[in-house]
């Protein structure tokens, strides 16, 4: 069967398609007789605009089912499907709906960032499937996105081999500032608040910052489209963890005046289980609430948002060892040093995180073609990391950081018939406070940070088949820190000669230092979009981006308690500068479509975390990782296909490959995702209560390109010190997992629908270890997980 599928794929990929060509023309009419020029009309893959009289025409359209979407700021969109067999004349009448202003702004924003870069999206149906999981887990549905893990509950998305502060997360137009730079920090966001999630690969979102070397993740909430009250409740149960979650959302819309949204989620899970043993101390607790109020008028709208996220995450007990022997044995024997019975208790080591967002936004529309946006947002992130400590100190966090960020942004957008222009300014003031009550020198010190950025973006549509876009941004950043360094560490790092001017006080065995850094960075991109009558599309984008070293990379100095790793920053680090060329080819056949995205990313002064040895402290023995810098190049390709075999059966394929090289050392980069191939076969039958069955194969190959960072240490064996090689470099073997998903929908009441979903992840309970899991040295990944989901729409 699989051979037939791929033979068919090759045939239709290289054969020409013959279509009958037709034209659609008409006029856009507005209910209040306001000028309807520059109305955006999407006809299949074509995007056109109406002229000053509201008239439009699209040429060279194939016969068959044709999708039409009409949108204009301040009006309800029109979404319809027609059967096109010959030339057609059709008029569209727009109805006012000012509550859609926010949604239209989002669409314009995406257009600015994705004219020449394909933006891939997760829609609501996919997001709901992952209601009980993390943002990173859901994003794996997109080709080119992998995950970096610290255990099984802390999941960070990787886009084309890059992660962390290189991949900003934008939630409801707010750039998350939640100490996202650490490998063991996942985004502090509840996936259930999202109505749509967009992934942009590359530094094309200049309005959000110039440092998105890896890409952008844009999370958009639901916008109510009419005067109505409706809601949704999702209940999840997971056999692996013996718990689950419940989430409820309510939405009240209004054409004019006040509307609101509210969402709340609570998650409760105990220890996860590998196929052969319990993963002790891996339970999670998670509570989240978000709500917003909007007031809409004829020429403006204003909104107020509040979001609260609270999580407690257990850290695998076996990842914290007491001496070099235990650490070496854990890595070598592949058996956890701590295996206890299942429990819901979460003991040390663990993380506790609280994140709050307050946002005020107001848009004023001068006319149908231009508007001004003003936004202020405040974020407070409190991170507590608990280690295993003695006596009463066990209840005191070993790391207590509070990060506060104030941001003000002003944006202006102007649309004409062929041009779209956007410019704006963003300033942010940030303060990090490291609580000294921990009794331990903080990993991240006190610091103040100032950011000021200004950008301009333009796109021009030469015709229905060719457009070009570009933008430039300049960012100024200043960071002032206050940090104690052990004199021995200061001299060991070679700082005594180069950074003597940072020393502000002598405290015996420590220096009090006042590091200060200033950066000025320029980022830019230019790209094109070409479409043909035969439904071929070509996107090309060339971008240049700059990213400053983050506080973790600069100042880390000590034990990172949530991962059991000693991390050392480097004050000598320079800013990263990346030049990326990306090309995307898309083709839509009758029942088959594919998207191919090769890319090349050259990064000067690439910053990475390198294992360098062991260090013994009064707490125990821990691996040492140092932030280092090199020149790197990342090259890869993403492929995504969809084949609608017939009305019931469909097949989809996702393939991702990236190769990262250290150009200076002439060796592979560490922590690069291996080749991944995902196949999914789907059966659906609407007449059978919308039955949907999915079987997915997740194939992850062994990473064969990796640097040799192995090192020797001494352990006690037979009462003697013995030198042994510690293999921290060799990746685990590849693996293949199978996942099953099914759902049916039932009409329970007149205006209520119930969806019942049943799924199994890792169906055959395979034992494996993931190269991109920092805790792969200590335990296997989770085993079989049986999940039940009930969803009520009312």
PDB file of N, CA, C and O in Angstrom, residues 462-484:
ATOM      1  N   UNK A 462       2.303  43.592  -7.206  1.00  0.00           N
ATOM      2  CA  UNK A 462       2.398  44.010  -8.599  1.00  0.00           C
ATOM      3  C   UNK A 462       1.217  43.484  -9.408  1.00  0.00           C
ATOM      4  O   UNK A 462       0.740  44.157 -10.321  1.00  0.00           O
ATOM      5  N   UNK A 463       0.778  42.261  -9.081  1.00  0.00           N
ATOM      6  CA  UNK A 463      -0.348  41.640  -9.787  1.00  0.00           C
ATOM      7  C   UNK A 463      -0.910  40.557  -8.879  1.00  0.00           C
ATOM      8  O   UNK A 463      -0.442  40.358  -7.756  1.00  0.00           O
ATOM      9  N   UNK A 464      -1.908  39.853  -9.384  1.00  0.00           N
ATOM     10  CA  UNK A 464      -2.485  38.758  -8.611  1.00  0.00           C
ATOM     11  C   UNK A 464      -1.472  37.653  -8.358  1.00  0.00           C
ATOM     12  O   UNK A 464      -1.641  36.851  -7.440  1.00  0.00           O
ATOM     13  N   UNK A 465      -0.401  37.629  -9.163  1.00  0.00           N
ATOM     14  CA  UNK A 465       0.538  36.505  -9.103  1.00  0.00           C
ATOM     15  C   UNK A 465       1.923  36.882  -8.600  1.00  0.00           C
ATOM     16  O   UNK A 465       2.778  36.004  -8.491  1.00  0.00           O
ATOM     17  N   UNK A 466       2.157  38.134  -8.324  1.00  0.00           N
ATOM     18  CA  UNK A 466       3.501  38.519  -7.884  1.00  0.00           C
ATOM     19  C   UNK A 466       3.422  39.650  -6.872  1.00  0.00           C
ATOM     20  O   UNK A 466       2.754  40.656  -7.089  1.00  0.00           O
ATOM     21  N   UNK A 467       4.099  39.451  -5.748  1.00  0.00           N
ATOM     22  CA  UNK A 467       4.181  40.489  -4.724  1.00  0.00           C
ATOM     23  C   UNK A 467       5.555  40.447  -4.074  1.00  0.00           C
ATOM     24  O   UNK A 467       6.267  39.428  -4.144  1.00  0.00           O
ATOM     25  N   UNK A 468       5.916  41.536  -3.450  1.00  0.00           N
ATOM     26  CA  UNK A 468       7.211  41.662  -2.791  1.00  0.00           C
ATOM     27  C   UNK A 468       7.008  42.371  -1.455  1.00  0.00           C
ATOM     28  O   UNK A 468       6.099  43.212  -1.325  1.00  0.00           O
ATOM     29  N   UNK A 469       7.803  42.016  -0.479  1.00  0.00           N
ATOM     30  CA  UNK A 469       7.705  42.681   0.816  1.00  0.00           C
ATOM     31  C   UNK A 469       9.090  42.820   1.414  1.00  0.00           C
ATOM     32  O   UNK A 469      10.041  42.123   1.026  1.00  0.00           O
ATOM     33  N   UNK A 470       9.208  43.725   2.368  1.00  0.00           N
ATOM     34  CA  UNK A 470      10.484  43.937   3.045  1.00  0.00           C
ATOM     35  C   UNK A 470      10.298  44.783   4.280  1.00  0.00           C
ATOM     36  O   UNK A 470       9.254  45.406   4.488  1.00  0.00           O
ATOM     37  N   UNK A 471      11.317  44.796   5.114  1.00  0.00           N
ATOM     38  CA  UNK A 471      11.240  45.586   6.333  1.00  0.00           C
ATOM     39  C   UNK A 471      12.602  45.746   6.962  1.00  0.00           C
ATOM     40  O   UNK A 471      13.554  45.020   6.641  1.00  0.00           O
ATOM     41  N   UNK A 472      12.704  46.700   7.863  1.00  0.00           N
ATOM     42  CA  UNK A 472      13.944  46.950   8.585  1.00  0.00           C
ATOM     43  C   UNK A 472      13.600  47.357  10.012  1.00  0.00           C
ATOM     44  O   UNK A 472      12.548  47.969  10.263  1.00  0.00           O
ATOM     45  N   UNK A 473      14.459  47.016  10.944  1.00  0.00           N
ATOM     46  CA  UNK A 473      14.229  47.329  12.353  1.00  0.00           C
ATOM     47  C   UNK A 473      15.563  47.645  13.009  1.00  0.00           C
ATOM     48  O   UNK A 473      16.589  47.021  12.710  1.00  0.00           O
ATOM     49  N   UNK A 474      15.525  48.608  13.926  1.00  0.00           N
ATOM     50  CA  UNK A 474      16.702  48.947  14.726  1.00  0.00           C
ATOM     51  C   UNK A 474      16.335  48.842  16.203  1.00  0.00           C
ATOM     52  O   UNK A 474      15.295  49.355  16.636  1.00  0.00           O
ATOM     53  N   UNK A 475      17.184  48.141  16.971  1.00  0.00           N
ATOM     54  CA  UNK A 475      16.949  47.936  18.402  1.00  0.00           C
ATOM     55  C   UNK A 475      18.142  48.422  19.215  1.00  0.00           C
ATOM     56  O   UNK A 475      19.303  48.128  18.881  1.00  0.00           O
ATOM     57  N   UNK A 476      17.824  49.147  20.288  1.00  0.00           N
ATOM     58  CA  UNK A 476      18.830  49.571  21.267  1.00  0.00           C
ATOM     59  C   UNK A 476      18.534  48.868  22.582  1.00  0.00           C
ATOM     60  O   UNK A 476      17.384  48.857  23.052  1.00  0.00           O
ATOM     61  N   UNK A 477      19.557  48.257  23.174  1.00  0.00           N
ATOM     62  CA  UNK A 477      19.386  47.529  24.432  1.00  0.00           C
ATOM     63  C   UNK A 477      20.497  47.893  25.396  1.00  0.00           C
ATOM     64  O   UNK A 477      21.679  47.954  25.002  1.00  0.00           O
ATOM     65  N   UNK A 478      20.110  48.125  26.652  1.00  0.00           N
ATOM     66  CA  UNK A 478      21.092  48.384  27.707  1.00  0.00           C
ATOM     67  C   UNK A 478      20.740  47.507  28.902  1.00  0.00           C
ATOM     68  O   UNK A 478      19.583  47.438  29.312  1.00  0.00           O
ATOM     69  N   UNK A 479      21.732  46.816  29.438  1.00  0.00           N
ATOM     70  CA  UNK A 479      21.517  45.941  30.583  1.00  0.00           C
ATOM     71  C   UNK A 479      22.556  46.244  31.656  1.00  0.00           C
ATOM     72  O   UNK A 479      23.754  46.334  31.377  1.00  0.00           O
ATOM     73  N   UNK A 480      22.091  46.477  32.885  1.00  0.00           N
ATOM     74  CA  UNK A 480      22.946  46.756  34.039  1.00  0.00           C
ATOM     75  C   UNK A 480      22.634  45.730  35.113  1.00  0.00           C
ATOM     76  O   UNK A 480      21.478  45.591  35.541  1.00  0.00           O
ATOM     77  N   UNK A 481      23.664  45.014  35.562  1.00  0.00           N
ATOM     78  CA  UNK A 481      23.470  43.937  36.525  1.00  0.00           C
ATOM     79  C   UNK A 481      24.284  44.188  37.791  1.00  0.00           C
ATOM     80  O   UNK A 481      25.201  45.020  37.819  1.00  0.00           O
ATOM     81  N   UNK A 482      23.919  43.456  38.827  1.00  0.00           N
ATOM     82  CA  UNK A 482      24.660  43.475  40.101  1.00  0.00           C
ATOM     83  C   UNK A 482      24.825  42.028  40.527  1.00  0.00           C
ATOM     84  O   UNK A 482      23.835  41.336  40.784  1.00  0.00           O
ATOM     85  N   UNK A 483      26.092  41.570  40.611  1.00  0.00           N
ATOM     86  CA  UNK A 483      26.325  40.141  40.832  1.00  0.00           C
ATOM     87  C   UNK A 483      27.581  39.904  41.669  1.00  0.00           C
ATOM     88  O   UNK A 483      28.603  40.574  41.488  1.00  0.00           O
ATOM     89  N   UNK A 484      27.485  38.926  42.586  1.00  0.00           N
ATOM     90  CA  UNK A 484      28.643  38.468  43.343  1.00  0.00           C
ATOM     91  C   UNK A 484      29.293  37.303  42.604  1.00  0.00           C
ATOM     92  O   UNK A 484      28.616  36.363  42.177  1.00  0.00           O
TER      93      UNK A 484
END
